[in-house]
């Protein structure tokens, strides 16, 4: 039987990072279908990326939003119920999940549970985890739980780097299951930059072309749902603005917008809030910035690949390669540490090698799957 792939995604970064594999499937005429969990639902967090990255309409849309951060079991469970129906009906040979969200956990658990019924249903469903082997070693993060589970359930682990492969193997995952493929963010980034050519840049729209600026993103549960940490981060940013006399552009995640409102925290005018951007515009903002300040995983990778220094507003990272090459520094949330990290990254040379591959990750991933599922 010919290989049939299923892509499960639901959030902004999953759409972006799955897009190169989906596009390659179309190019190579590999049968596939897609399931959007509905985890991200605002236009600027989901639909915008499907349109911009020229992806087909999801074949199934579950419309499953999170009710509250402390109801992650409910969120994951509701997704699993609907995913199971679809997977039993569609019978894909491989289910692909990407990253570390609740959508990933739901997809991974559902596909693996179905595979245990193989002897009496004949369903031989495999699970592939794209971006495997990442660890922050901080189990207070929902993402860490999700990525550990996905790695240990997967039949195929697509590790972005050698280091990620070693981590998975050190935890007892069979070596033969793990392939180093680079990160599909590089494929997506190349595509995004290409799509942006000839289009009016967001920098001119925002009047940023002539002057230096910094870019800020924030959305992690441990940062934005915690009033004290959020305030400390903003204090740190204010210090940087005061010292370096540069504006900060802040495309704001809806979670952060909601929390700032609920906490009654006001953002000073030197931090310029804009709506979440499309991928092309965001890459332009990132590439043009003197410095990225962020708690995002994807921003750590992209800024590294674009040659832009990054200050990570977290206590840990699952992307240590960015720190090792000198592109990133883990600043925590103490205002003084954030300001010192920015000083350091602004004064150092921007000369490092991108550790996430050449932009052929989608091809490499499909090669492994095709070889094994003829
Ligand atoms: C999720 C992922 C996180 C990932 C991030 C990417 C989990 C546990 N978290 O975090 O790993 O880095 O996506 O951005 O899976 N909201 C909207 N509109 C949307 C989406 C969210 O208003 O389109 C608001 C809602 O109030 C929602 C809240 O943001 O309750 C949190 O959304 P959720 O998907 O649970 O987590 P993210 O913070 O987006
Ligand atoms: N991104 C975007 N617009 C924005 C902010 C981010 O297109 O306003 C993209 C960014 O280029 C990166 C991805 O979203 O590829 C990162 O997503 P996010 O920070 O939400 O999640 P994480 O990577 O932390 O899981």
Coordinates of C-alpha atoms and ligand atoms in Angstrom, one line a residue:
X1 CA 0.0 0.0 0.0
X2 CA 1.3 3.5 -0.9
X3 CA 2.4 5.7 2.0
X4 CA -0.2 8.1 3.2
X5 CA 0.9 10.9 5.6
X6 CA -1.2 12.8 8.2
X7 CA 0.0 16.2 9.4
X8 CA -1.4 17.3 12.8
X9 CA -0.9 20.9 13.7
X10 CA -2.7 23.7 15.5
X11 CA -0.5 26.6 16.4
X12 CA 1.4 29.3 14.6
X13 CA 4.9 27.7 14.9
X14 CA 3.6 24.3 13.9
X15 CA 2.0 25.6 10.7
X16 CA 5.2 27.4 9.8
X17 CA 7.5 24.5 10.6
X18 CA 5.3 21.8 8.9
X19 CA 4.8 24.0 5.8
X20 CA 8.0 22.9 4.0
X21 CA 7.2 19.2 4.5
X22 CA 3.6 19.7 3.2
X23 CA 4.9 21.7 0.2
X24 CA 7.4 18.9 -0.6
X25 CA 4.6 16.3 -0.4
X26 CA 2.6 18.3 -3.0
X27 CA 5.7 18.7 -5.2
X28 CA 6.5 15.0 -5.0
X29 CA 2.8 13.8 -5.2
X30 CA 3.0 12.0 -1.9
X31 CA -0.6 11.3 -0.6
X32 CA -1.3 13.2 2.6
X33 CA -4.1 15.0 4.6
X34 CA -3.9 17.6 7.3
X35 CA -5.7 18.1 10.7
X36 CA -5.8 21.5 12.3
X37 CA -6.6 21.1 16.0
X38 CA -7.9 24.7 16.4
X39 CA -5.5 25.4 19.3
X40 CA -4.7 28.7 17.6
X41 CA -7.8 30.3 16.1
X42 CA -7.4 34.1 15.8
X43 CA -6.8 35.1 12.1
X44 CA -3.4 36.5 12.8
X45 CA -2.3 33.3 14.6
X46 CA -3.5 30.7 12.1
X47 CA -5.3 31.5 8.9
X48 CA -2.8 34.2 7.9
X49 CA 0.0 31.5 7.8
X50 CA -2.0 29.0 5.8
X51 CA -2.7 31.7 3.2
X52 CA 0.8 33.2 3.3
X53 CA 2.6 29.9 3.0
X54 CA 0.3 28.7 0.3
X55 CA -0.9 25.7 2.2
X56 CA -4.0 23.7 1.3
X57 CA -7.1 24.2 3.3
X58 CA -6.9 21.8 6.3
X59 CA -8.9 18.6 5.5
X60 CA -10.2 18.5 9.1
X61 CA -10.6 21.4 11.5
X62 CA -11.3 20.5 15.2
X63 CA -11.8 23.9 16.6
X64 CA -10.5 22.9 20.0
X65 CA -9.4 25.9 22.0
X66 CA -7.8 25.8 25.5
X67 CA -10.2 26.8 28.2
X68 CA -7.5 27.9 30.7
X69 CA -3.8 27.1 31.4
X70 CA -4.7 24.8 34.3
X71 CA -7.0 22.8 32.1
X72 CA -4.4 21.2 29.8
X73 CA -5.7 17.7 30.4
X74 CA -9.1 18.9 29.2
X75 CA -7.5 20.6 26.2
X76 CA -5.4 17.5 25.2
X77 CA -8.2 15.1 25.9
X78 CA -10.8 16.8 23.8
X79 CA -8.4 16.9 20.9
X80 CA -7.7 13.1 21.3
X81 CA -11.3 12.2 21.1
X82 CA -11.7 13.9 17.8
X83 CA -8.3 12.9 16.4
X84 CA -9.1 9.3 17.1
X85 CA -12.3 9.4 15.0
X86 CA -10.5 10.9 12.1
X87 CA -7.4 8.7 12.2
X88 CA -9.5 5.5 12.4
X89 CA -11.4 6.7 9.4
X90 CA -8.5 8.0 7.3
X91 CA -6.0 5.2 8.2
X92 CA -2.8 7.1 7.5
X93 CA 0.5 5.1 7.5
X94 CA 2.4 7.9 9.4
X95 CA 1.1 10.7 11.7
X96 CA 3.5 13.6 11.9
X97 CA 3.6 16.0 14.8
X98 CA 6.0 19.0 15.2
X99 CA 7.4 20.6 18.3
X100 CA 6.0 20.6 21.8
X101 CA 2.5 21.9 22.1
X102 CA -0.7 20.3 23.5
X103 CA -1.6 19.5 19.9
X104 CA 1.6 17.5 19.6
X105 CA 0.8 15.5 22.8
X106 CA -2.7 14.8 21.6
X107 CA -1.5 13.7 18.2
X108 CA 1.3 11.6 19.6
X109 CA -0.8 9.8 22.2
X110 CA -3.7 9.1 19.8
X111 CA -1.6 7.7 17.0
X112 CA 0.4 5.5 19.5
X113 CA -2.8 4.2 21.2
X114 CA -4.2 3.3 17.8
X115 CA -1.0 1.4 16.9
X116 CA -1.5 -0.9 19.9
X117 CA -4.6 -2.3 18.2
X118 CA -2.7 -3.4 15.1
X119 CA -3.1 -7.2 15.8
X120 CA -6.9 -7.0 15.6
X121 CA -7.6 -3.9 13.5
X122 CA -4.7 -4.3 11.0
X123 CA -3.9 -0.6 11.5
X124 CA -0.2 -0.1 11.4
X125 CA 0.0 3.6 12.2
X126 CA 3.4 5.0 12.9
X127 CA 4.3 8.3 14.7
X128 CA 6.9 10.8 13.5
X129 CA 8.1 13.6 15.8
X130 CA 9.6 16.5 13.9
X131 CA 12.0 18.6 16.1
X132 CA 12.8 15.7 18.4
X133 CA 15.3 15.5 21.2
X134 CA 15.0 19.1 22.5
X135 CA 15.1 19.4 26.3
X136 CA 15.0 22.5 28.6
X137 CA 15.3 20.1 31.6
X138 CA 12.5 22.2 33.2
X139 CA 9.5 20.1 33.8
X140 CA 7.5 23.1 35.1
X141 CA 7.0 23.9 31.4
X142 CA 4.0 22.2 29.7
X143 CA 6.2 22.1 26.5
X144 CA 8.8 19.9 28.2
X145 CA 6.2 17.3 29.2
X146 CA 4.8 17.3 25.7
X147 CA 8.2 16.9 23.9
X148 CA 9.4 14.1 26.3
X149 CA 6.2 12.2 25.7
X150 CA 6.3 12.7 21.9
X151 CA 9.9 11.5 21.7
X152 CA 9.3 8.4 23.7
X153 CA 6.2 7.4 21.7
X154 CA 7.6 8.2 18.3
X155 CA 8.7 5.6 15.7
X156 CA 10.6 8.3 13.8
X157 CA 12.4 11.1 15.6
X158 CA 13.6 13.8 13.4
X159 CA 16.3 15.6 15.4
X160 CA 17.4 19.1 14.2
X161 CA 21.0 18.6 15.5
X162 CA 23.4 16.0 16.5
X163 CA 23.1 17.2 20.1
X164 CA 19.3 16.6 20.0
X165 CA 19.9 13.1 18.7
X166 CA 22.3 12.3 21.5
X167 CA 19.8 13.5 24.1
X168 CA 17.1 11.2 22.8
X169 CA 19.5 8.2 22.7
X170 CA 20.8 9.0 26.2
X171 CA 17.2 8.6 27.4
X172 CA 16.9 5.1 26.0
X173 CA 15.4 5.8 22.6
X174 CA 16.6 3.3 20.0
X175 CA 19.4 4.8 17.9
X176 CA 17.8 3.5 14.7
X177 CA 14.7 5.6 15.2
X178 CA 16.5 8.9 15.3
X179 CA 17.7 10.9 12.2
X180 CA 19.5 14.2 12.2
X181 CA 17.6 16.3 9.6
X182 CA 18.2 20.0 10.5
X183 CA 15.3 22.1 11.5
X184 CA 12.5 22.7 9.0
X185 CA 12.5 26.4 10.2
X186 CA 15.5 26.9 7.9
X187 CA 13.5 25.6 4.9
X188 CA 10.5 27.8 6.0
X189 CA 12.8 30.9 6.5
X190 CA 14.3 30.5 3.0
X191 CA 10.8 30.3 1.6
X192 CA 9.5 33.2 3.7
X193 CA 12.4 35.5 2.6
X194 CA 11.8 34.5 -1.0
X195 CA 8.1 35.3 -0.7
X196 CA 8.9 38.7 0.7
X197 CA 11.1 39.7 -2.2
X198 CA 9.6 42.6 -4.2
X199 CA 6.9 43.2 -1.5
X200 CA 6.7 46.4 0.5
X201 CA 8.6 45.8 3.7
X202 CA 6.9 46.2 7.1
X203 CA 9.9 48.3 8.1
X204 CA 8.9 51.2 5.8
X205 CA 5.2 50.8 6.9
X206 CA 6.3 51.3 10.5
X207 CA 8.9 54.0 9.7
X208 CA 11.7 51.8 11.0
X209 CA 13.9 51.8 7.9
X210 CA 16.4 54.4 8.8
X211 CA 16.7 53.9 12.6
X212 CA 18.0 51.0 14.7
X213 CA 15.4 49.1 16.7
X214 CA 15.0 46.0 18.8
X215 CA 12.4 43.3 18.5
X216 CA 10.5 41.8 21.4
X217 CA 8.2 38.8 21.7
X218 CA 6.7 37.2 24.8
X219 CA 4.1 34.5 25.3
X220 CA 5.4 31.7 27.6
X221 CA 3.0 30.6 30.3
X222 CA 5.7 31.0 33.0
X223 CA 6.4 34.6 31.9
X224 CA 3.1 36.2 30.9
X225 CA 0.8 34.4 33.4
X226 CA 3.0 35.4 36.3
X227 CA 2.5 39.1 37.1
X228 CA 5.8 39.4 39.0
X229 CA 7.9 37.9 36.2
X230 CA 6.1 39.9 33.5
X231 CA 6.8 43.1 35.4
X232 CA 10.5 42.2 35.9
X233 CA 10.9 41.5 32.2
X234 CA 9.3 44.9 31.3
X235 CA 11.6 46.7 33.7
X236 CA 14.6 45.0 32.1
X237 CA 13.4 46.2 28.6
X238 CA 12.9 49.7 29.9
X239 CA 16.5 49.8 31.1
X240 CA 17.8 48.7 27.7
X241 CA 15.7 51.3 25.9
X242 CA 16.9 54.0 28.3
X243 CA 20.6 53.1 27.8
X244 CA 20.6 52.3 24.1
X245 CA 18.0 54.9 23.1
X246 CA 16.4 52.6 20.6
X247 CA 12.7 51.8 20.2
X248 CA 11.5 48.3 20.8
X249 CA 8.9 46.8 18.4
X250 CA 6.6 44.3 20.1
X251 CA 4.3 42.2 18.0
X252 CA 2.0 41.0 20.8
X253 CA 0.8 37.4 21.2
X254 CA -3.0 37.4 22.2
X255 CA -2.2 35.6 25.4
X256 CA 0.1 38.4 26.5
X257 CA -2.4 41.1 25.4
X258 CA -5.0 39.4 27.6
X259 CA -2.8 39.1 30.6
X260 CA -1.4 42.6 30.5
X261 CA -5.0 43.9 30.4
X262 CA -6.1 41.6 33.3
X263 CA -3.0 42.6 35.4
X264 CA -3.6 46.3 34.6
X265 CA 0.0 46.7 33.4
X266 CA 0.7 49.6 31.1
X267 CA 3.5 49.4 28.5
X268 CA 5.6 52.6 28.1
X269 CA 5.4 54.3 24.6
X270 CA 9.1 53.5 23.9
X271 CA 7.9 49.9 23.5
X272 CA 5.8 49.9 20.3
X273 CA 3.1 47.4 20.4
X274 CA 1.8 46.0 17.1
X275 CA -0.5 43.2 16.3
X276 CA 1.0 39.7 15.7
X277 CA 2.6 39.8 12.2
X278 CA 2.5 37.4 9.3
X279 CA 5.5 35.3 8.7
X280 CA 7.0 37.4 5.9
X281 CA 6.6 40.7 7.9
X282 CA 8.0 39.1 11.0
X283 CA 11.1 37.8 9.2
X284 CA 11.7 41.3 7.9
X285 CA 11.4 42.8 11.4
X286 CA 13.7 40.1 12.8
X287 CA 16.3 40.5 10.0
X288 CA 16.4 44.3 10.4
X289 CA 16.6 44.3 14.2
X290 CA 19.8 45.1 16.2
X291 CA 18.7 42.6 18.8
X292 CA 15.9 40.1 19.4
X293 CA 14.5 39.9 23.0
X294 CA 12.2 36.9 23.3
X295 CA 11.0 33.8 25.1
X296 CA 10.1 32.1 21.9
X297 CA 11.7 28.9 20.6
X298 CA 11.4 29.8 17.0
X299 CA 12.8 33.3 17.4
X300 CA 15.9 31.8 19.0
X301 CA 16.4 29.7 15.9
X302 CA 15.5 32.2 13.3
X303 CA 17.5 35.1 14.8
X304 CA 20.5 32.8 15.0
X305 CA 20.1 31.8 11.3
X306 CA 19.6 35.5 10.3
X307 CA 22.7 36.7 12.1
X308 CA 20.8 38.7 14.6
X309 CA 21.8 38.4 18.3
X310 CA 19.2 37.2 20.8
X311 CA 18.6 37.6 24.5
X312 CA 16.3 34.8 25.7
X313 CA 14.0 36.0 28.5
X314 CA 13.8 32.6 30.2
X315 CA 15.7 30.6 32.8
X316 CA 16.6 27.8 30.3
X317 CA 16.6 26.9 26.7
X318 CA 16.1 23.7 24.7
X319 CA 18.1 25.3 21.9
X320 CA 21.6 25.3 23.5
X321 CA 23.2 25.3 20.0
X322 CA 22.3 29.0 19.7
X323 CA 24.1 29.8 22.9
X324 CA 27.1 27.6 22.0
X325 CA 27.7 29.4 18.6
X326 CA 27.5 32.8 20.4
X327 CA 24.1 34.0 18.9
X328 CA 22.0 33.8 22.1
X329 CA 22.3 34.4 25.8
X330 CA 19.9 33.1 28.5
X331 CA 19.1 36.1 30.6
X332 CA 16.3 34.9 33.0
X333 CA 13.9 37.7 34.0
X334 CA 16.0 39.7 36.5
X335 CA 16.0 43.3 35.1
X336 CA 19.7 43.8 35.7
X337 CA 20.6 40.5 34.0
X338 CA 18.4 41.3 31.0
X339 CA 20.1 44.7 30.6
X340 CA 23.6 43.2 31.0
X341 CA 22.8 40.5 28.4
X342 CA 21.6 43.1 25.9
X343 CA 24.8 45.1 26.5
X344 CA 26.9 42.1 25.8
X345 CA 25.0 40.9 22.7
X346 CA 24.9 44.4 21.2
X347 CA 28.6 44.9 21.6
X348 CA 29.7 41.5 20.2
X349 CA 30.5 40.5 16.6
X350 CA 27.7 38.9 14.7
X351 CA 29.7 36.0 13.4
X352 CA 28.5 32.5 13.9
X353 CA 27.4 29.5 11.9
X354 CA 23.8 28.5 11.8
X355 CA 23.5 25.1 13.5
X356 CA 20.1 24.1 12.2
X357 CA 20.9 22.8 8.7
X358 CA 20.9 23.9 5.1
X359 CA 17.2 24.2 4.5
X360 CA 16.7 20.7 3.1
X361 CA 15.1 19.2 6.3
X362 CA 11.8 18.5 4.6
X363 CA 13.5 16.5 1.9
X364 CA 15.5 14.6 4.4
X365 CA 12.5 13.8 6.5
X366 CA 10.5 12.5 3.6
X367 CA 13.4 10.4 2.3
X368 CA 13.5 8.5 5.7
X369 CA 9.7 8.0 5.6
X370 CA 9.6 6.9 2.0
X371 CA 12.4 4.4 2.4
X372 CA 10.6 2.8 5.3
X373 CA 7.0 2.9 4.0
X374 CA 7.1 1.7 0.4
Ligands
LIG1 C1 1.0 27.6 22.7 C2 1.9 26.4 23.1 C3 3.4 26.9 23.2 C4 3.8 27.6 21.9 C5 2.8 28.7 21.5 C6 3.1 29.2 20.1 C7 1.0 24.7 24.6 C8 0.9 24.3 26.0 N1 1.6 25.9 24.4 O1 1.1 28.6 23.7 O2 4.2 25.8 23.4 O3 5.1 28.2 22.1 O4 1.5 28.1 21.4 O5 2.6 30.5 20.0 O6 0.6 24.0 23.8 N2 -5.2 32.9 22.2 C9 -6.0 33.7 21.4 N3 -6.0 33.4 20.1 C10 -5.3 32.4 19.5 C11 -4.5 31.6 20.4 C12 -4.5 31.8 21.7 O7 -6.6 34.6 21.8 O8 -5.3 32.2 18.3 C13 -5.2 33.2 23.7 C14 -6.3 32.5 24.4 O9 -6.7 33.4 25.5 C15 -5.7 31.2 24.9 C16 -4.3 31.7 25.3 O10 -4.0 32.6 24.3 O11 -6.4 30.7 26.0 C17 -3.3 30.6 25.3 O12 -3.3 29.8 24.1 P1 -2.7 28.4 24.1 O13 -2.8 27.8 22.7 O14 -3.2 27.6 25.2 O15 -1.2 28.7 24.5 P2 -0.1 29.6 23.8 O16 0.3 30.6 24.8 O17 -0.6 30.1 22.5
LIG2 N1 6.1 34.8 14.3 C1 5.3 35.4 13.3 N2 4.7 36.6 13.7 C2 4.8 37.1 15.0 C3 5.6 36.4 15.9 C4 6.2 35.2 15.5 O1 5.2 35.0 12.2 O2 4.2 38.2 15.2 C5 6.7 33.5 13.9 C6 8.2 33.5 14.0 O3 8.8 33.8 12.7 C7 8.5 32.0 14.4 C8 7.2 31.5 15.1 O4 6.2 32.5 14.8 O5 8.7 31.2 13.2 C9 7.5 31.4 16.5 O6 6.2 31.2 17.2 P1 6.0 31.4 18.7 O7 7.0 32.4 19.2 O8 4.5 31.8 18.8 O9 6.1 30.0 19.3 P2 7.4 29.1 19.7 O10 8.4 29.1 18.6 O11 7.9 29.7 21.0 O12 6.8 27.8 20.0

